[in-house]
Short mmCIF file of C-alpha atoms in Angstrom, two decimals:
data_model
loop_
_atom_site.label_atom_id
_atom_site.label_comp_id
_atom_site.label_asym_id
_atom_site.label_seq_id
_atom_site.Cartn_x
_atom_site.Cartn_y
_atom_site.Cartn_z
CA UNK A 644 6.99 -36.85 -35.40
CA UNK A 645 7.02 -33.28 -33.98
CA UNK A 646 5.67 -30.22 -35.67
CA UNK A 647 7.73 -27.72 -37.09
CA UNK A 648 7.14 -24.48 -37.48
CA UNK A 649 6.87 -22.33 -40.67
CA UNK A 650 7.90 -19.47 -38.93
CA UNK A 651 8.46 -18.42 -35.51
CA UNK A 652 5.61 -16.85 -34.58
CA UNK A 653 3.17 -19.49 -36.65
CA UNK A 654 0.96 -21.36 -33.88
CA UNK A 655 1.54 -25.10 -33.35
CA UNK A 656 -1.76 -26.78 -31.10
CA UNK A 657 0.12 -27.22 -28.78
CA UNK A 658 0.78 -23.98 -28.08
CA UNK A 659 -2.97 -23.89 -26.15
CA UNK A 660 -2.86 -25.83 -23.28
CA UNK A 661 -6.57 -26.24 -23.84
CA UNK A 662 -5.17 -29.00 -26.36
CA UNK A 663 -4.55 -30.78 -23.23
CA UNK A 664 -6.35 -34.12 -23.35
CA UNK A 665 -6.87 -34.05 -18.90
CA UNK A 666 -6.76 -30.24 -17.63
CA UNK A 667 -5.01 -31.01 -13.92
CA UNK A 668 -3.27 -27.98 -12.07
CA UNK A 669 0.13 -30.52 -12.28
CA UNK A 670 -0.93 -31.02 -16.38
CA UNK A 671 -0.93 -27.20 -16.53
CA UNK A 672 2.12 -26.81 -15.13
CA UNK A 673 4.29 -29.66 -16.08
CA UNK A 674 3.86 -28.53 -19.66
CA UNK A 675 4.41 -24.43 -19.04
CA UNK A 676 7.89 -25.57 -17.30
CA UNK A 677 8.58 -27.81 -20.41
CA UNK A 678 8.07 -24.73 -22.50
CA UNK A 679 9.96 -22.91 -20.74
CA UNK A 680 12.58 -25.34 -20.44
CA UNK A 681 12.41 -25.55 -24.73
CA UNK A 682 12.74 -21.46 -24.71
CA UNK A 683 8.62 -20.81 -25.38
CA UNK A 684 8.11 -18.24 -22.18
CA UNK A 685 4.59 -17.76 -23.57
CA UNK A 686 1.83 -20.13 -23.00
CA UNK A 687 -1.98 -20.08 -24.05
CA UNK A 688 -4.73 -20.78 -21.92
CA UNK A 689 -7.90 -20.41 -24.03
CA UNK A 690 -7.58 -16.72 -24.57
CA UNK A 691 -5.52 -16.07 -21.70
CA UNK A 692 -2.03 -15.12 -21.84
CA UNK A 693 0.48 -17.45 -19.13
CA UNK A 694 3.76 -15.29 -19.53
CA UNK A 695 7.31 -16.81 -17.84
CA UNK A 696 9.92 -14.56 -16.74
CA UNK A 697 13.04 -15.93 -18.08
CA UNK A 698 15.66 -13.29 -16.45
CA UNK A 699 16.69 -12.77 -20.03
CA UNK A 700 17.00 -10.31 -22.78
CA UNK A 701 15.28 -12.43 -25.76
CA UNK A 702 15.77 -11.51 -29.45
CA UNK A 703 11.92 -11.98 -30.22
CA UNK A 704 10.89 -8.14 -29.34
CA UNK A 705 11.30 -6.24 -32.82
CA UNK A 706 10.50 -5.33 -35.69
CA UNK A 707 10.26 -8.91 -37.58
CA UNK A 708 8.37 -9.80 -34.76
CA UNK A 709 6.69 -6.63 -34.15
CA UNK A 710 6.02 -6.79 -38.01
CA UNK A 711 4.69 -10.43 -37.89
CA UNK A 712 1.87 -9.13 -34.91
CA UNK A 713 0.40 -6.40 -36.09
CA UNK A 714 -1.86 -8.67 -38.84
CA UNK A 715 -6.00 -7.36 -38.81
CA UNK A 716 -6.15 -11.65 -38.02
CA UNK A 717 -3.37 -12.37 -35.05
CA UNK A 718 -5.60 -15.87 -34.07
CA UNK A 719 -3.30 -17.89 -36.34
CA UNK A 720 0.46 -16.96 -34.95
CA UNK A 721 1.94 -17.97 -31.44
CA UNK A 722 1.00 -17.23 -28.02
CA UNK A 723 2.91 -13.20 -27.52
CA UNK A 724 2.75 -10.17 -25.61
CA UNK A 725 2.14 -8.71 -28.88
CA UNK A 726 -0.45 -10.81 -30.16
CA UNK A 727 -2.57 -9.35 -27.10
CA UNK A 728 -1.63 -6.11 -27.90
CA UNK A 729 -2.95 -6.73 -31.34
CA UNK A 730 -5.73 -8.91 -30.45
CA UNK A 731 -6.80 -5.56 -28.00
CA UNK A 732 -6.28 -3.00 -30.78
CA UNK A 733 -7.71 -4.74 -33.49
CA UNK A 734 -11.10 -5.44 -31.70
CA UNK A 735 -11.31 -1.37 -30.79
CA UNK A 736 -10.65 -0.27 -34.39
CA UNK A 737 -12.92 -3.17 -35.52
CA UNK A 738 -16.13 -3.45 -33.52
CA UNK A 739 -15.93 -0.04 -32.18
CA UNK A 740 -15.93 -1.22 -28.49
CA UNK A 741 -13.08 -0.39 -25.98
CA UNK A 742 -10.58 -3.11 -24.90
CA UNK A 743 -8.95 -3.54 -21.04
CA UNK A 744 -5.85 -5.98 -20.41
CA UNK A 745 -5.35 -6.97 -16.96
CA UNK A 746 -1.71 -8.05 -15.77
CA UNK A 747 -1.69 -10.08 -12.60
CA UNK A 748 0.79 -12.24 -11.12
CA UNK A 749 3.54 -12.32 -8.65
CA UNK A 750 5.89 -9.60 -7.34
CA UNK A 751 8.14 -10.18 -10.07
CA UNK A 752 7.10 -12.41 -12.58
CA UNK A 753 7.73 -9.45 -15.23
CA UNK A 754 4.04 -7.43 -15.12
CA UNK A 755 5.89 -4.16 -16.26
CA UNK A 756 7.58 -5.08 -18.89
CA UNK A 757 4.69 -7.07 -20.04
CA UNK A 758 2.70 -3.67 -19.58
CA UNK A 759 5.94 -1.81 -21.86
CA UNK A 760 5.59 -4.44 -24.75
CA UNK A 761 2.00 -3.73 -25.16
CA UNK A 762 2.60 0.15 -24.88
CA UNK A 763 5.19 -0.99 -27.51
CA UNK A 764 2.70 -3.00 -30.16
CA UNK A 765 -0.30 -0.46 -29.67
CA UNK A 766 1.97 2.34 -30.57
CA UNK A 767 3.71 0.21 -33.33
CA UNK A 768 -0.38 -0.80 -35.26
CA UNK A 769 -1.31 3.14 -34.74
CA UNK A 770 1.34 4.39 -37.06
CA UNK A 771 0.67 8.35 -36.66
CA UNK A 772 2.44 11.67 -38.37
CA UNK A 773 2.22 15.39 -36.96
CA UNK A 774 0.78 15.58 -33.65
CA UNK A 775 0.10 11.37 -33.02
CA UNK A 776 3.44 11.03 -34.04
CA UNK A 777 4.74 14.13 -31.22
CA UNK A 778 2.38 11.84 -28.31
CA UNK A 779 3.30 8.33 -29.31
CA UNK A 780 6.80 9.30 -28.81
CA UNK A 781 5.41 10.92 -25.55
CA UNK A 782 3.21 7.87 -24.22
CA UNK A 783 6.99 5.57 -25.20
CA UNK A 784 8.80 8.41 -22.35
CA UNK A 785 6.41 7.66 -19.41
CA UNK A 786 8.39 4.32 -18.70
CA UNK A 787 11.93 5.99 -17.01
CA UNK A 788 10.05 8.83 -15.01
CA UNK A 789 7.24 6.56 -13.52
CA UNK A 790 9.88 3.92 -12.92
CA UNK A 791 12.49 6.69 -11.14
CA UNK A 792 10.04 8.03 -8.34
CA UNK A 793 7.37 4.51 -8.18
CA UNK A 794 9.83 1.59 -8.45
CA UNK A 795 12.63 0.42 -6.24
CA UNK A 796 14.86 -2.78 -5.70
CA UNK A 797 13.07 -5.21 -3.48
CA UNK A 798 14.29 -8.58 -2.24
CA UNK A 799 12.40 -10.38 -5.19
CA UNK A 800 13.08 -8.09 -7.56
CA UNK A 801 15.65 -5.11 -8.49
CA UNK A 802 12.67 -2.91 -10.76
CA UNK A 803 10.23 -3.40 -8.56
CA UNK A 804 7.08 -1.32 -9.26
CA UNK A 805 5.75 0.12 -5.63
CA UNK A 806 2.87 1.22 -7.09
CA UNK A 807 -0.22 0.21 -9.39
CA UNK A 808 -1.42 2.03 -12.86
CA UNK A 809 -3.89 2.50 -15.02
CA UNK A 810 -2.59 3.99 -18.53
CA UNK A 811 -5.76 4.38 -20.94
CA UNK A 812 -4.57 5.05 -24.32
CA UNK A 813 -7.38 7.43 -26.32
CA UNK A 814 -8.26 6.57 -29.87
CA UNK A 815 -10.06 7.58 -33.44
CA UNK A 816 -12.44 5.42 -34.61
CA UNK A 817 -10.49 5.25 -37.19
CA UNK A 818 -7.43 3.95 -34.18
CA UNK A 819 -5.31 7.07 -34.33
CA UNK A 820 -4.40 7.59 -31.01
CA UNK A 821 -5.29 11.27 -29.55
CA UNK A 822 -4.63 11.49 -26.29
CA UNK A 823 -4.16 8.95 -23.29
CA UNK A 824 -4.38 8.88 -19.49
CA UNK A 825 -2.70 8.04 -16.16
CA UNK A 826 -3.65 7.00 -12.81
CA UNK A 827 -1.63 6.06 -9.81
CA UNK A 828 -2.35 3.71 -6.86
CA UNK A 829 -1.43 2.13 -3.62
CA UNK A 830 1.94 3.96 -3.84
CA UNK A 831 3.60 2.33 -1.06
CA UNK A 832 4.78 5.90 1.27
CA UNK A 833 6.36 3.78 3.87
CA UNK A 834 9.39 2.98 1.38
CA UNK A 835 10.31 6.68 2.00
CA UNK A 836 11.24 6.35 5.34
CA UNK A 837 11.52 2.93 6.06
CA UNK A 838 13.53 -0.28 3.49
CA UNK A 839 14.86 -3.02 4.91
CA UNK A 840 19.07 -3.48 3.98
CA UNK A 841 18.97 -5.49 1.40
CA UNK A 842 16.50 -3.08 -0.66
CA UNK A 843 16.41 0.60 -1.77
CA UNK A 844 14.24 3.52 -1.72
CA UNK A 845 12.58 4.32 -4.53
CA UNK A 846 15.59 4.52 -7.24
CA UNK A 847 14.85 8.45 -8.19
CA UNK A 848 16.96 9.43 -4.56
CA UNK A 849 19.53 7.03 -5.94
CA UNK A 850 19.67 9.16 -9.68
CA UNK A 851 19.92 12.32 -7.44
CA UNK A 852 22.86 11.01 -6.83
CA UNK A 853 24.33 9.72 -9.10
CA UNK A 854 23.50 12.79 -11.79
CA UNK A 855 23.74 16.10 -9.95
CA UNK A 856 26.61 18.43 -10.03
CA UNK A 857 28.56 18.59 -6.93
CA UNK A 858 27.92 23.13 -6.63
CA UNK A 859 24.06 22.11 -7.37
CA UNK A 860 23.99 19.54 -4.62
CA UNK A 861 25.70 22.06 -2.64
CA UNK A 862 22.81 24.63 -2.70
CA UNK A 863 20.85 21.49 -1.87
CA UNK A 864 22.49 21.01 0.97
CA UNK A 865 23.06 17.12 1.04
CA UNK A 866 25.78 16.07 2.10
CA UNK A 867 26.99 12.33 1.31
CA UNK A 868 24.52 9.62 1.47
CA UNK A 869 25.40 7.43 3.90
CA UNK A 870 24.71 11.04 6.35
CA UNK A 871 20.77 10.82 5.34
CA UNK A 872 18.60 8.49 7.86
CA UNK A 873 16.34 7.21 4.67
CA UNK A 874 19.26 6.94 2.52
CA UNK A 875 21.60 4.83 4.57
CA UNK A 876 20.06 1.54 5.50
CA UNK A 877 20.71 0.07 2.66
CA UNK A 878 24.12 -2.18 1.80
CA UNK A 879 25.56 -1.61 -1.34
CA UNK A 880 24.48 2.72 -0.73
CA UNK A 881 28.17 4.41 -2.12
CA UNK A 882 28.08 2.02 -4.89
CA UNK A 883 24.78 2.59 -6.06
CA UNK A 884 25.10 6.59 -5.94
CA UNK A 885 27.39 6.70 -7.87
CA UNK A 886 27.48 4.25 -10.35
CA UNK A 887 27.16 5.10 -14.12
CA UNK A 888 24.09 3.47 -14.50
CA UNK A 889 22.53 6.15 -12.23
CA UNK A 890 24.14 8.86 -13.91
CA UNK A 891 22.56 7.42 -17.19
CA UNK A 892 18.79 6.94 -15.74
CA UNK A 893 18.81 10.27 -14.54
CA UNK A 894 19.95 11.69 -17.71
CA UNK A 895 17.16 9.35 -19.41
CA UNK A 896 14.48 11.01 -16.50
CA UNK A 897 15.31 14.66 -17.47
CA UNK A 898 14.65 13.63 -21.06
CA UNK A 899 11.30 11.73 -19.97
CA UNK A 900 10.19 14.78 -18.16
CA UNK A 901 11.31 17.21 -21.38
CA UNK A 902 9.59 14.92 -24.18
CA UNK A 903 6.82 14.61 -21.70
CA UNK A 904 6.03 18.14 -21.77
CA UNK A 905 7.72 19.71 -17.53
CA UNK A 906 9.39 22.91 -17.86
CA UNK A 907 12.78 23.59 -16.28
CA UNK A 908 11.37 25.36 -13.51
CA UNK A 909 9.34 22.12 -12.27
CA UNK A 910 11.90 19.77 -12.88
CA UNK A 911 13.66 21.86 -10.25
CA UNK A 912 11.20 22.44 -8.10
CA UNK A 913 10.72 18.12 -7.87
CA UNK A 914 14.60 18.08 -6.90
CA UNK A 915 13.90 20.51 -4.59
CA UNK A 916 11.82 18.50 -3.23
CA UNK A 917 12.91 15.85 -3.58
CA UNK A 918 16.15 17.39 -1.27
CA UNK A 919 13.89 18.89 1.69
CA UNK A 920 12.53 15.01 2.08
CA UNK A 921 16.03 13.67 2.79
CA UNK A 922 16.93 16.43 5.07
CA UNK A 923 13.01 15.99 7.08
CA UNK A 924 14.06 12.56 7.00
CA UNK A 925 16.94 13.80 9.55
CA UNK A 926 15.43 15.68 12.28
CA UNK A 927 16.05 14.23 15.16
CA UNK A 928 14.12 14.88 19.10
CA UNK A 929 15.35 14.85 22.39
CA UNK A 930 13.42 15.09 25.95
CA UNK A 931 11.96 19.02 26.23
CA UNK A 932 13.46 19.64 30.41
CA UNK A 933 10.32 22.30 29.86
CA UNK A 934 8.01 20.09 28.62
CA UNK A 935 8.37 17.47 31.00
CA UNK A 936 9.01 14.14 31.10
CA UNK A 937 8.98 12.91 27.04
CA UNK A 938 8.36 16.12 25.31
CA UNK A 939 9.80 16.54 22.18
CA UNK A 940 12.22 18.93 21.23
CA UNK A 941 14.45 19.73 17.98
CA UNK A 942 17.47 18.67 18.47
CA UNK A 943 18.97 19.41 15.39
CA UNK A 944 17.43 23.19 14.32
CA UNK A 945 19.76 23.64 11.52
CA UNK A 946 18.23 20.59 9.44
CA UNK A 947 14.82 22.48 10.02
CA UNK A 948 16.15 25.57 8.54
CA UNK A 949 17.32 24.03 5.57
CA UNK A 950 13.89 22.10 4.88
CA UNK A 951 12.38 25.73 5.79
CA UNK A 952 14.95 27.24 2.78
CA UNK A 953 13.54 24.69 0.56
CA UNK A 954 10.31 24.35 1.07
CA UNK A 955 10.00 27.70 1.12
CA UNK A 956 8.53 29.27 4.11
CA UNK A 957 9.26 32.26 6.23
CA UNK A 958 9.99 30.79 9.57
CA UNK A 959 11.80 27.23 11.20
CA UNK A 960 10.01 28.23 14.19
CA UNK A 961 6.14 26.73 12.61
CA UNK A 962 7.68 23.52 11.30
CA UNK A 963 9.64 22.63 14.28
CA UNK A 964 5.85 23.59 15.93
CA UNK A 965 4.60 21.70 13.92
CA UNK A 966 6.26 18.37 14.60
CA UNK A 967 6.66 18.78 18.24
CA UNK A 968 3.29 19.67 19.09
CA UNK A 969 -0.20 18.90 18.56
CA UNK A 970 -3.42 21.43 18.71
CA UNK A 971 -6.45 21.19 18.98
CA UNK A 972 -9.28 23.35 19.51
CA UNK A 973 -11.91 23.31 22.53
CA UNK A 974 -14.43 25.97 22.47
CA UNK A 975 -12.66 28.09 20.41
CA UNK A 976 -10.13 27.88 22.34
CA UNK A 977 -6.20 26.26 21.23
CA UNK A 978 -4.66 23.82 23.48
CA UNK A 979 -1.20 22.44 22.54
CA UNK A 980 -0.01 18.90 23.24
CA UNK A 981 3.74 18.33 23.28
CA UNK A 982 4.70 14.88 21.16
CA UNK A 983 6.72 12.64 22.78
CA UNK A 984 9.79 12.01 21.16
CA UNK A 985 8.91 8.49 19.52
CA UNK A 986 5.53 11.13 18.65
CA UNK A 987 7.74 13.49 17.17
CA UNK A 988 9.49 10.57 14.64
CA UNK A 989 6.15 9.90 13.39
CA UNK A 990 4.72 13.15 12.74
CA UNK A 991 7.86 13.63 10.83
CA UNK A 992 8.24 10.49 8.84
CA UNK A 993 4.55 11.13 8.60
CA UNK A 994 5.33 14.51 6.89
CA UNK A 995 8.33 12.67 4.36
CA UNK A 996 6.03 10.16 2.97
CA UNK A 997 3.01 12.71 2.29
CA UNK A 998 5.28 15.34 0.73
CA UNK A 999 6.51 12.55 -1.62
CA UNK A 1000 3.21 10.71 -2.46
CA UNK A 1001 1.54 14.60 -3.10
CA UNK A 1002 4.49 14.97 -5.65
CA UNK A 1003 4.02 11.97 -7.64
CA UNK A 1004 0.29 12.78 -7.44
CA UNK A 1005 1.32 15.96 -9.02
CA UNK A 1006 3.30 14.29 -11.33
CA UNK A 1007 1.04 12.44 -12.60
CA UNK A 1008 -1.29 15.07 -12.86
CA UNK A 1009 1.29 17.09 -14.80
CA UNK A 1010 1.50 13.90 -17.35
CA UNK A 1011 -2.07 13.71 -17.78
CA UNK A 1012 -1.90 17.29 -18.78
CA UNK A 1013 0.28 17.26 -21.76
CA UNK A 1014 -1.34 13.74 -22.46
CA UNK A 1015 -4.54 14.24 -22.71
CA UNK A 1016 -6.40 15.05 -26.57
CA UNK A 1017 -6.43 18.68 -27.76
CA UNK A 1018 -10.73 18.77 -27.64
CA UNK A 1019 -13.31 19.01 -24.65
CA UNK A 1020 -12.50 15.81 -23.44
CA UNK A 1021 -12.41 16.28 -19.58
CA UNK A 1022 -8.98 14.43 -18.37
CA UNK A 1023 -11.02 15.03 -14.37
CA UNK A 1024 -12.03 11.53 -14.53
CA UNK A 1025 -10.95 8.72 -16.82
CA UNK A 1026 -14.12 8.22 -18.71
CA UNK A 1027 -14.60 8.59 -22.60
CA UNK A 1028 -16.97 10.10 -24.87
CA UNK A 1029 -18.62 9.06 -27.97
CA UNK A 1030 -15.95 10.37 -29.86
CA UNK A 1031 -12.81 8.05 -28.40
CA UNK A 1032 -12.55 4.60 -27.57
CA UNK A 1033 -9.81 3.22 -25.42
CA UNK A 1034 -7.20 0.77 -24.75
CA UNK A 1035 -6.90 0.60 -20.84
CA UNK A 1036 -3.65 -1.52 -19.84
CA UNK A 1037 -3.99 -2.38 -15.44
CA UNK A 1038 -0.41 -2.61 -14.17
CA UNK A 1039 -0.93 -3.83 -10.65
CA UNK A 1040 1.78 -5.30 -8.29
CA UNK A 1041 1.44 -9.07 -7.26
CA UNK A 1042 1.06 -11.09 -3.96
CA UNK A 1043 2.98 -10.51 -1.54
CA UNK A 1044 4.84 -12.47 1.55
CA UNK A 1045 7.77 -10.73 3.47
CA UNK A 1046 9.10 -11.95 6.44
CA UNK A 1047 7.39 -9.10 8.01
CA UNK A 1048 4.56 -7.62 6.55
CA UNK A 1049 3.70 -4.35 7.03
CA UNK A 1050 -0.07 -2.28 6.06
CA UNK A 1051 1.45 -1.80 2.68
CA UNK A 1052 0.95 -6.12 1.57
CA UNK A 1053 -2.42 -6.07 3.76
CA UNK A 1054 -3.89 -3.38 1.44
CA UNK A 1055 -1.81 -4.76 -2.24
CA UNK A 1056 -2.44 -8.31 -1.66
CA UNK A 1057 -6.84 -7.46 -1.03
CA UNK A 1058 -6.56 -5.40 -3.70
CA UNK A 1059 -4.81 -8.88 -6.11
CA UNK A 1060 -7.71 -11.10 -4.20
CA UNK A 1061 -10.16 -8.98 -5.50
CA UNK A 1062 -8.09 -9.64 -9.28
CA UNK A 1063 -8.66 -12.98 -8.37
CA UNK A 1064 -12.36 -12.81 -8.32
CA UNK A 1065 -12.01 -11.12 -10.68
CA UNK A 1066 -10.32 -13.74 -12.96
CA UNK A 1067 -12.51 -16.16 -11.66
CA UNK A 1068 -15.27 -15.24 -12.50
CA UNK A 1069 -14.99 -13.87 -16.46
CA UNK A 1070 -13.15 -17.67 -16.49
CA UNK A 1071 -14.87 -20.07 -15.45
CA UNK A 1072 -18.57 -18.40 -13.60
CA UNK A 1073 -18.78 -16.85 -17.02
CA UNK A 1074 -17.64 -20.05 -19.12
CA UNK A 1075 -20.04 -22.41 -16.93
CA UNK A 1076 -22.78 -19.78 -17.94
CA UNK A 1077 -21.87 -19.77 -21.07
CA UNK A 1078 -21.47 -23.68 -21.88
CA UNK A 1079 -25.52 -23.56 -19.90
CA UNK A 1080 -26.53 -21.65 -22.60
CA UNK A 1081 -25.19 -24.08 -25.81
CA UNK A 1082 -26.60 -26.56 -23.50
CA UNK A 1083 -23.90 -28.19 -22.00
CA UNK A 1084 -24.98 -28.99 -18.40
CA UNK A 1085 -22.64 -31.82 -17.01
CA UNK A 1086 -19.91 -30.46 -17.64
CA UNK A 1087 -17.56 -30.18 -14.69
CA UNK A 1088 -15.11 -26.76 -13.82
CA UNK A 1089 -14.42 -26.50 -10.34
CA UNK A 1090 -12.36 -23.32 -9.00
CA UNK A 1091 -12.09 -22.28 -5.28
CA UNK A 1092 -14.21 -19.63 -4.56
CA UNK A 1093 -12.03 -16.22 -2.60
CA UNK A 1094 -15.40 -14.42 -2.05
CA UNK A 1095 -14.17 -15.55 2.22
CA UNK A 1096 -11.33 -13.62 2.53
CA UNK A 1097 -12.24 -10.81 1.12
CA UNK A 1098 -15.26 -9.99 3.40
CA UNK A 1099 -12.30 -10.35 5.61
CA UNK A 1100 -11.35 -7.74 4.45
CA UNK A 1101 -14.19 -5.78 3.27
CA UNK A 1102 -17.97 -6.72 5.28
CA UNK A 1103 -19.18 -3.94 7.26
CA UNK A 1104 -20.18 -3.23 9.81
CA UNK A 1105 -17.23 -5.84 10.46
CA UNK A 1106 -14.40 -6.58 8.63
CA UNK A 1107 -10.63 -5.88 8.54
CA UNK A 1108 -10.49 -2.60 7.74
CA UNK A 1109 -13.52 -1.51 9.04
CA UNK A 1110 -11.36 -2.37 12.46
CA UNK A 1111 -8.68 -0.80 11.55
CA UNK A 1112 -10.72 2.76 10.77
CA UNK A 1113 -12.18 2.07 13.85
CA UNK A 1114 -8.79 2.09 15.94
CA UNK A 1115 -7.16 4.56 14.01
CA UNK A 1116 -10.18 7.26 14.51
CA UNK A 1117 -10.58 6.19 18.02
CA UNK A 1118 -8.62 8.21 20.69
CA UNK A 1119 -7.26 5.71 22.35
CA UNK A 1120 -6.78 3.28 19.11
CA UNK A 1121 -3.76 0.80 19.15
CA UNK A 1122 -2.46 -1.93 17.75
CA UNK A 1123 -3.28 -4.66 20.95
CA UNK A 1124 -7.08 -3.00 20.73
CA UNK A 1125 -6.87 -4.40 16.92
CA UNK A 1126 -5.76 -7.52 17.02
CA UNK A 1127 -7.70 -8.25 20.88
CA UNK A 1128 -10.89 -6.95 18.60
CA UNK A 1129 -9.99 -8.94 15.11
CA UNK A 1130 -9.43 -11.75 17.01
CA UNK A 1131 -12.84 -11.34 19.17
CA UNK A 1132 -14.56 -10.85 15.24
CA UNK A 1133 -13.28 -13.66 13.18
CA UNK A 1134 -12.08 -16.59 15.78
CA UNK A 1135 -13.80 -19.28 13.65
CA UNK A 1136 -13.45 -17.15 9.94
CA UNK A 1137 -11.77 -19.57 8.08
CA UNK A 1138 -9.85 -17.45 5.98
CA UNK A 1139 -8.33 -15.75 9.68
CA UNK A 1140 -5.99 -17.54 11.99
CA UNK A 1141 -4.94 -15.57 15.53
CA UNK A 1142 -1.15 -15.99 17.05
CA UNK A 1143 -0.92 -17.85 19.99
CA UNK A 1144 0.03 -15.44 23.47
CA UNK A 1145 0.06 -11.60 22.88
CA UNK A 1146 1.72 -12.13 19.54
CA UNK A 1147 0.54 -8.76 17.83
CA UNK A 1148 0.17 -10.61 15.18
CA UNK A 1149 -2.18 -12.90 12.91
CA UNK A 1150 -2.50 -15.36 9.42
CA UNK A 1151 -4.41 -14.81 6.48
CA UNK A 1152 -5.54 -17.44 3.96
CA UNK A 1153 -4.73 -15.73 0.57
CA UNK A 1154 -5.83 -17.26 -2.62
CA UNK A 1155 -2.04 -17.22 -3.29
CA UNK A 1156 -1.38 -18.78 0.60
CA UNK A 1157 -0.83 -17.82 3.85
CA UNK A 1158 0.33 -14.78 4.72
CA UNK A 1159 1.06 -13.19 8.31
CA UNK A 1160 0.79 -10.02 9.47
CA UNK A 1161 2.98 -8.24 11.85
CA UNK A 1162 0.69 -5.71 13.49
CA UNK A 1163 3.50 -3.95 15.12
CA UNK A 1164 5.62 -3.51 12.10
CA UNK A 1165 5.96 0.23 10.97
CA UNK A 1166 3.92 0.77 8.18
CA UNK A 1167 0.54 -0.86 10.37
CA UNK A 1168 1.71 0.75 13.33
CA UNK A 1169 2.57 4.41 11.91
CA UNK A 1170 -0.90 4.62 10.63
CA UNK A 1171 -2.61 4.32 13.61
CA UNK A 1172 -0.48 5.81 15.66
CA UNK A 1173 -0.92 8.78 12.85
CA UNK A 1174 -5.15 8.89 12.83
CA UNK A 1175 -5.18 8.51 16.84
CA UNK A 1176 -2.89 11.57 16.86
#
């Protein structure tokens, strides 16, 4: 006879897969699939929560569910993201120990939504009045702002996080929230300049077009979105730049910034900078007769003038010079070398990416300023004093494998390998150690150790990142030389497979699958060209 839950959140033995008679990969996957088909998206495997994205709204996150999981003991409750949040909060308050929630999974698995639910439940459990309540509201308002500037539509996910974030919630020993901090990692800067037809730039550019009044667009010299190179690739451009959803999203971003504490002047500066970035992408180059050969000169100086005006720069000529000329100093004398048209285009895109990245860092810095505790606590580093406890929430992109994988996927997948190694250590290695302490010596726990692939990336002096760094800093660095050095160094490595012929590609065997990296792809090419110039 099947077990029946007294309440929808009451636990059953079958909720935890450690109750299975035989713990094999096949049995685990089968049990998770059966539960998913029965409408149970959450499953426990020991102390770990497995969540399967339902790709639909579910009625299991309202006040009743939140209240049920707000108990001081959640051991008798069914697996749920609220249970993770409540367990972290209760352990922090009762045990006076800092906690961290690590959220991992492939792109589109629902990591960002899970992070939101954890924050929501923790905020509900530490309900405060006065300044505490205002701080809670600010923290909740983080999501619309961060998603607008850090998320984008990809082939796998309409709201994919294109950066990693670590949010730290700070509490008094009583459990009252006193502040928060945010660190961001690996912003996918190349998306500012390059997207495929089925993918979009960062959300904020489309929200900007849908939400700004026409007179403001005119002040910023913004034409139709199809006229800007950084936006025109997307196949549904006109629709997305005028939709009601985008207009509402832009309003939500403005409300979020106001709630957190951004001034109207700061908001206007951000909007102006976004427009300047779009105009930078429209700067074009032609070969100059004066420089000879393929030496570049700006084809449309009026666009440079617009960029200079928006960035409050005194001279558009200096901007043109910076985009077309490499100046070095030899024996105290400046030496100028004109870029080729292709190199100037790389420099132009590098400038746009750098501006967007610096703007994003500045937004995060301002968020931290407005969310810091009102005492002598330092926000220069996300470390805590004896007077504060904290709950950390790590939300970083999942493993990625596309048709063309660039430097971003190179870094993202390395980060996921390191997270996987952390899980392996916590789940398997520590479990074996604990069993050994209890005298259970014959326990057979096998798992795949991914140390070799991490060493492939990080080993010194010979690792993929060291070799890439070598080519980036060398005067004659090139993609071809990087691939050749990699082949020579890792020809017999178990996780590295060079491609045949002269193709500038190789395949890395990750824990989640084989990934082929195209070194000629835009991201990797830009990295090497910018550094070697």
